[in-house]
């Protein structure tokens, strides 16, 4: 217990703080808890008039600082009389779900009359003194010079580390750069390892900015590994965690387990023993959940980096008879679910797997991933936060979503698919995922569990858990829309200077210093290598240049042979007709195949659609043919042959096998290649080499090794020099190229003024902004029906999760014509971009045309989802809703576009009404 003197000193300190920071004292009285040191430090900086960057772990309470900015705005100017002196505060978030959540939090605290919400879907009380919005909405306001910005004093950028996001991160930098100087910026970020660098940039563009970094987690996190049925602590104590020292007992047990597995494999290997012995079978998912339940570690989030895996996990738990809820909880779950899905038609619910989903929820189990209907995801989130759902199987997208803390987080694997390849989790991703564990004010401690497998080294996990390397990297790059908006608002030259003040250019310029030092070191090393390569017989540089010229000539001859072979393969594929039986000589599809669609007359290389003996149907390319394709015989292909039908594939594959032709054919002799000696230039070089004095040097090969090292280092150093020159002013150069392209296409005038077409482009907010503008100028979408318009515009917003070999089909008539015209325009834009060295606009994707067309025509959800151009069955409902929302967003832009005809604007409004029904109507109103 403290002494009277200590209590008196503490009271004096509090009184001094209250007099120095009256607004903070006022704010903290209403909180109901004491501020942490980092929260107080950040709030004091704000009250002093400084901008602030707060970096703290998930769940540490960063948002208190943002709410203090709201309090300062509503409190009014110092010395001012209340309502008149009030200022505005905009609270921005990266996603709509977070905006909705923060809006409700602020309404509960300050009342609905003082708080507004602006997202792509909702506009509530937009003139309120406090408005919650997505970052894109604020960016659009800044470019439009909106009157709503008047009186703006504070902008809170929640989750500002999103500026590293590859697709949307640039928006954060645009806002930070363009905000008026009078606005105080409050940046809230997850823990990043280069906070000082980010703050240095903020100081250059925003003025005084205090940096407050806290590594402290309010709820301590304990790390564990589950090996089979045994749970181990990853670290013995906090000191061991700081040193990355793995618990000795865990290391011993995993080594013994590995040894047993290897011995088992050794015994099973042998004649007829197969390639592997007993495989490791980790704990079953129902057993993991049951274990967590018994140890009091629920509610838990179990991260599985696959949508199908999440759904399968729930089914496995149901099949195992797992039940985590009481009868009272089940009744409450059913009540919540039924109240939230009343707007969704009954026939759609059965298509969406509603009853299986409800069964899982009533037992306290659920999946959470982007493939789910948003309405279902929101119910899962609500039930989990309320403690009614105890175990959620989720993909990593949950870690970026709304506030859903748990007592425990389980990672099934430390590898995830990033859309292109399976990659290891980074320390930053691991910290973000495990940061969900431990609920402030509820749990004394949080727990993170990694499930062990033979590929998982506990020391690697210790490194992930202890490393704080999560650097913020800018993803900013100029776009067409940004260029016309910048030029329109400030002019071409100032716009160029603004881009050079971006975080992207700031980081590039800083990295140049390190690169320049490396160039200097390399130059010194090159001189040392040159001294080692010197030969007393003659000029070794001259001799080595002859060796390099010979190697280059040999490679050129080999490439020439390859290009001739490829040209022959292309010519042979172009001659194929339906019914031709050919032999695919190599690759996974090697063997006999029949041609279903010759695919000639298009652009690029021929890619005929074939069916192999093994019943695989797909397109082959010239790369599959080391020799020209030879027609061996012909068979009849039914007129309306459907290669998606397994029965049809089976029958035709049998006909191919019935030809009696050899699957692999006779092996031909070695390739006929031009003998190296037949090339006159090569022969001449070899004669010069043998005649050179250095050829007779006994240390010739030793000199050559040093010369080769020098040559490689010279090449690397030249690349570094190019990187140095490329990074200096790189964004401004890209901007200049964009401006030149826009001027050539009539969006900017020669004197730098924005034209009518440019003003239209300035109001198009989509990744393919220039392509949409070109389609409007050429009237590509005029004359279409509402459903046809929805299908035609879908090709510029949709992007399939995985590449599909064959082109998706389209509704005939107006849609097909409009899409063909869109593809031609894209081809023109792509050629222009390539000629100017610009990043190429993404090719239109036809995979969503049929689903959105059918939906807009009023067809049933089951039929719509089945018509998606998917590799693995029908389109997930969540994907359908997300892409349909993006189509509606673009249709809304067309409906308001000054560059669209009156007819097109009307059709766009009709298309929006046609799409916003059923599951979309629920989402639109949510």
XYZ file of C-alpha atoms in Angstrom, residues 242-488:
247
model
C 13.566 -13.157 -26.016
C 16.546 -15.384 -26.922
C 14.508 -17.595 -29.335
C 15.420 -20.642 -27.162
C 12.933 -23.437 -27.885
C 11.716 -25.526 -24.941
C 14.211 -28.461 -24.639
C 11.435 -30.994 -24.029
C 9.650 -29.960 -27.253
C 12.897 -30.307 -29.260
C 13.608 -33.732 -27.741
C 10.095 -35.044 -28.415
C 9.957 -33.805 -32.044
C 13.417 -35.285 -32.758
C 12.324 -38.658 -31.322
C 9.128 -38.518 -33.391
C 11.119 -37.762 -36.577
C 13.515 -40.624 -35.820
C 10.614 -43.076 -35.390
C 9.096 -41.902 -38.676
C 12.415 -42.295 -40.529
C 12.984 -45.785 -39.101
C 9.465 -46.746 -40.142
C 10.145 -45.484 -43.675
C 13.431 -47.397 -43.824
C 11.718 -50.681 -42.909
C 8.978 -50.211 -45.479
C 11.337 -49.332 -48.335
C 12.469 -52.229 -50.475
C 11.216 -54.438 -53.315
C 7.539 -53.711 -53.714
C 7.587 -51.717 -50.494
C 6.343 -48.522 -52.126
C 7.953 -45.139 -52.003
C 7.004 -44.273 -48.427
C 6.566 -45.844 -45.064
C 4.026 -44.826 -42.436
C 3.023 -41.228 -43.099
C 2.658 -38.796 -40.208
C -0.963 -38.399 -39.237
C -1.423 -35.280 -37.161
C -4.311 -34.754 -34.748
C -7.754 -34.710 -36.344
C -9.540 -31.350 -36.389
C -12.420 -32.516 -34.127
C -9.811 -33.804 -31.643
C -8.055 -30.409 -31.642
C -11.319 -28.563 -30.910
C -12.240 -31.116 -28.225
C -8.784 -30.680 -26.645
C -9.155 -26.883 -26.594
C -12.606 -27.244 -25.032
C -11.305 -29.531 -22.254
C -8.419 -27.138 -21.489
C -10.699 -24.084 -21.356
C -9.144 -22.462 -24.454
C -12.376 -21.735 -26.343
C -13.493 -19.564 -28.102
C -10.818 -20.263 -30.714
C -10.043 -19.316 -34.302
C -8.423 -22.160 -36.274
C -6.670 -20.785 -39.339
C -6.768 -23.117 -42.357
C -5.444 -21.487 -45.529
C -8.088 -22.955 -47.825
C -11.812 -22.262 -48.235
C -12.556 -25.923 -48.930
C -10.470 -26.878 -45.872
C -12.541 -24.586 -43.621
C -15.837 -26.090 -44.858
C -14.448 -29.633 -44.557
C -13.294 -28.953 -40.973
C -16.844 -28.026 -39.904
C -18.221 -31.169 -41.578
C -15.584 -33.326 -39.841
C -16.526 -31.870 -36.453
C -20.233 -32.462 -37.135
C -19.525 -36.046 -38.238
C -17.551 -36.590 -35.006
C -20.634 -35.536 -32.991
C -18.982 -32.461 -31.476
C -21.360 -30.159 -29.563
C -20.049 -27.081 -27.757
C -23.283 -25.252 -26.855
C -26.002 -25.503 -24.192
C -29.737 -25.728 -25.080
C -30.172 -22.046 -24.131
C -27.300 -21.015 -26.402
C -28.733 -23.088 -29.282
C -32.089 -21.352 -28.937
C -30.421 -17.913 -28.960
C -28.297 -18.865 -32.010
C -31.388 -19.942 -33.947
C -33.188 -16.724 -32.992
C -30.299 -14.542 -34.193
C -29.889 -16.506 -37.446
C -33.584 -16.467 -38.321
C -33.837 -12.715 -37.690
C -30.850 -12.024 -39.970
C -31.821 -14.161 -43.001
C -35.504 -13.246 -43.344
C -34.752 -11.152 -46.473
C -33.169 -14.104 -48.324
C -35.687 -16.180 -50.345
C -36.247 -19.741 -49.124
C -35.214 -21.391 -52.411
C -31.904 -19.492 -52.269
C -31.234 -20.624 -48.698
C -31.260 -24.306 -49.689
C -28.801 -23.572 -52.540
C -26.511 -21.794 -50.062
C -26.309 -24.828 -47.738
C -28.308 -22.968 -45.077
C -29.430 -26.010 -43.060
C -25.943 -27.533 -42.801
C -24.591 -24.084 -41.850
C -27.289 -23.639 -39.160
C -26.585 -27.136 -37.799
C -22.923 -26.187 -37.364
C -23.789 -22.857 -35.708
C -26.157 -24.501 -33.243
C -23.298 -26.776 -32.196
C -20.954 -23.777 -31.809
C -18.980 -24.395 -35.023
C -18.603 -22.291 -38.174
C -16.398 -21.545 -41.169
C -15.420 -17.974 -42.158
C -13.981 -17.200 -45.596
C -14.499 -15.009 -48.665
C -16.465 -17.722 -50.494
C -19.332 -17.467 -47.985
C -22.347 -15.242 -48.436
C -21.577 -11.923 -46.656
C -24.816 -12.242 -44.644
C -23.656 -15.626 -43.329
C -20.196 -14.226 -42.468
C -21.736 -11.336 -40.529
C -23.867 -13.766 -38.482
C -20.774 -15.869 -37.695
C -18.910 -12.715 -36.578
C -21.777 -11.575 -34.333
C -22.242 -15.005 -32.727
C -18.510 -15.447 -32.174
C -18.089 -12.023 -30.526
C -21.041 -12.864 -28.263
C -19.409 -16.162 -27.293
C -22.183 -18.317 -28.794
C -20.021 -19.812 -31.546
C -16.959 -21.342 -29.890
C -14.745 -22.494 -32.799
C -14.344 -20.763 -36.166
C -12.316 -22.282 -39.018
C -11.059 -19.319 -41.017
C -8.784 -18.303 -43.874
C -6.246 -15.539 -43.227
C -8.685 -12.885 -44.533
C -10.248 -12.896 -41.046
C -7.021 -11.422 -39.629
C -7.570 -8.326 -41.794
C -11.246 -8.003 -40.988
C -13.328 -6.645 -38.137
C -12.623 -7.010 -34.442
C -13.063 -10.722 -33.644
C -10.714 -11.583 -30.760
C -10.492 -15.108 -29.321
C -8.906 -16.804 -26.317
C -6.863 -19.080 -28.549
C -5.619 -19.120 -32.145
C -4.554 -22.344 -33.894
C -2.398 -22.454 -37.032
C -2.787 -25.753 -38.876
C 0.110 -25.015 -41.265
C 2.765 -22.347 -41.719
C 2.411 -22.368 -45.511
C -0.327 -20.637 -47.522
C -1.287 -20.261 -51.185
C -0.902 -16.605 -52.247
C -2.768 -16.990 -55.558
C 0.327 -18.030 -57.487
C 2.380 -20.390 -55.289
C 2.568 -21.978 -51.834
C 4.726 -19.692 -49.673
C 5.855 -19.627 -46.029
C 4.140 -17.286 -43.602
C 6.204 -14.182 -42.905
C 6.885 -13.061 -39.305
C 4.506 -10.151 -39.925
C 1.686 -12.476 -41.042
C 2.324 -14.813 -38.096
C 2.155 -11.869 -35.664
C -1.043 -10.613 -37.297
C -2.769 -14.011 -37.106
C -1.722 -14.849 -33.548
C -2.506 -11.258 -32.489
C -6.182 -12.272 -32.383
C -5.522 -14.368 -29.247
C -6.368 -12.779 -25.904
C -9.438 -10.609 -25.315
C -8.711 -7.450 -23.328
C -10.832 -7.269 -20.206
C -11.957 -10.913 -20.581
C -8.871 -13.172 -20.791
C -5.912 -13.126 -18.414
C -3.744 -14.493 -21.246
C -4.014 -15.477 -24.904
C -2.743 -18.685 -26.498
C -1.329 -19.445 -29.950
C -1.010 -23.100 -30.983
C 0.918 -24.351 -34.024
C 0.098 -27.910 -35.108
C 3.370 -29.803 -35.628
C 4.123 -31.838 -38.756
C 7.443 -33.313 -40.016
C 7.945 -30.185 -42.198
C 7.592 -27.850 -39.180
C 10.785 -27.073 -37.290
C 10.060 -25.684 -33.781
C 13.102 -23.382 -34.142
C 11.526 -21.860 -37.273
C 8.289 -21.258 -35.319
C 10.318 -19.656 -32.516
C 11.860 -17.312 -35.095
C 8.420 -16.343 -36.433
C 7.052 -15.788 -32.940
C 10.003 -13.663 -31.796
C 10.768 -11.618 -34.916
C 9.285 -8.173 -35.302
C 10.278 -7.633 -38.939
C 7.146 -6.287 -40.576
C 8.391 -3.398 -42.698
C 5.894 -1.068 -44.354
C 6.529 -0.998 -48.113
C 4.720 1.478 -50.334
C 2.597 0.070 -53.178
C 1.872 3.510 -54.657
C 1.954 3.991 -58.436
C 0.322 6.620 -60.659
C -2.868 5.624 -62.505
C -4.742 7.277 -65.396
C -7.519 8.496 -63.112
C -4.982 9.893 -60.621
C -3.099 11.676 -63.435
C -6.128 13.569 -64.809
C -7.303 14.438 -61.281
C -3.873 15.749 -60.284
C -3.388 17.742 -63.475
C -6.948 19.089 -63.194
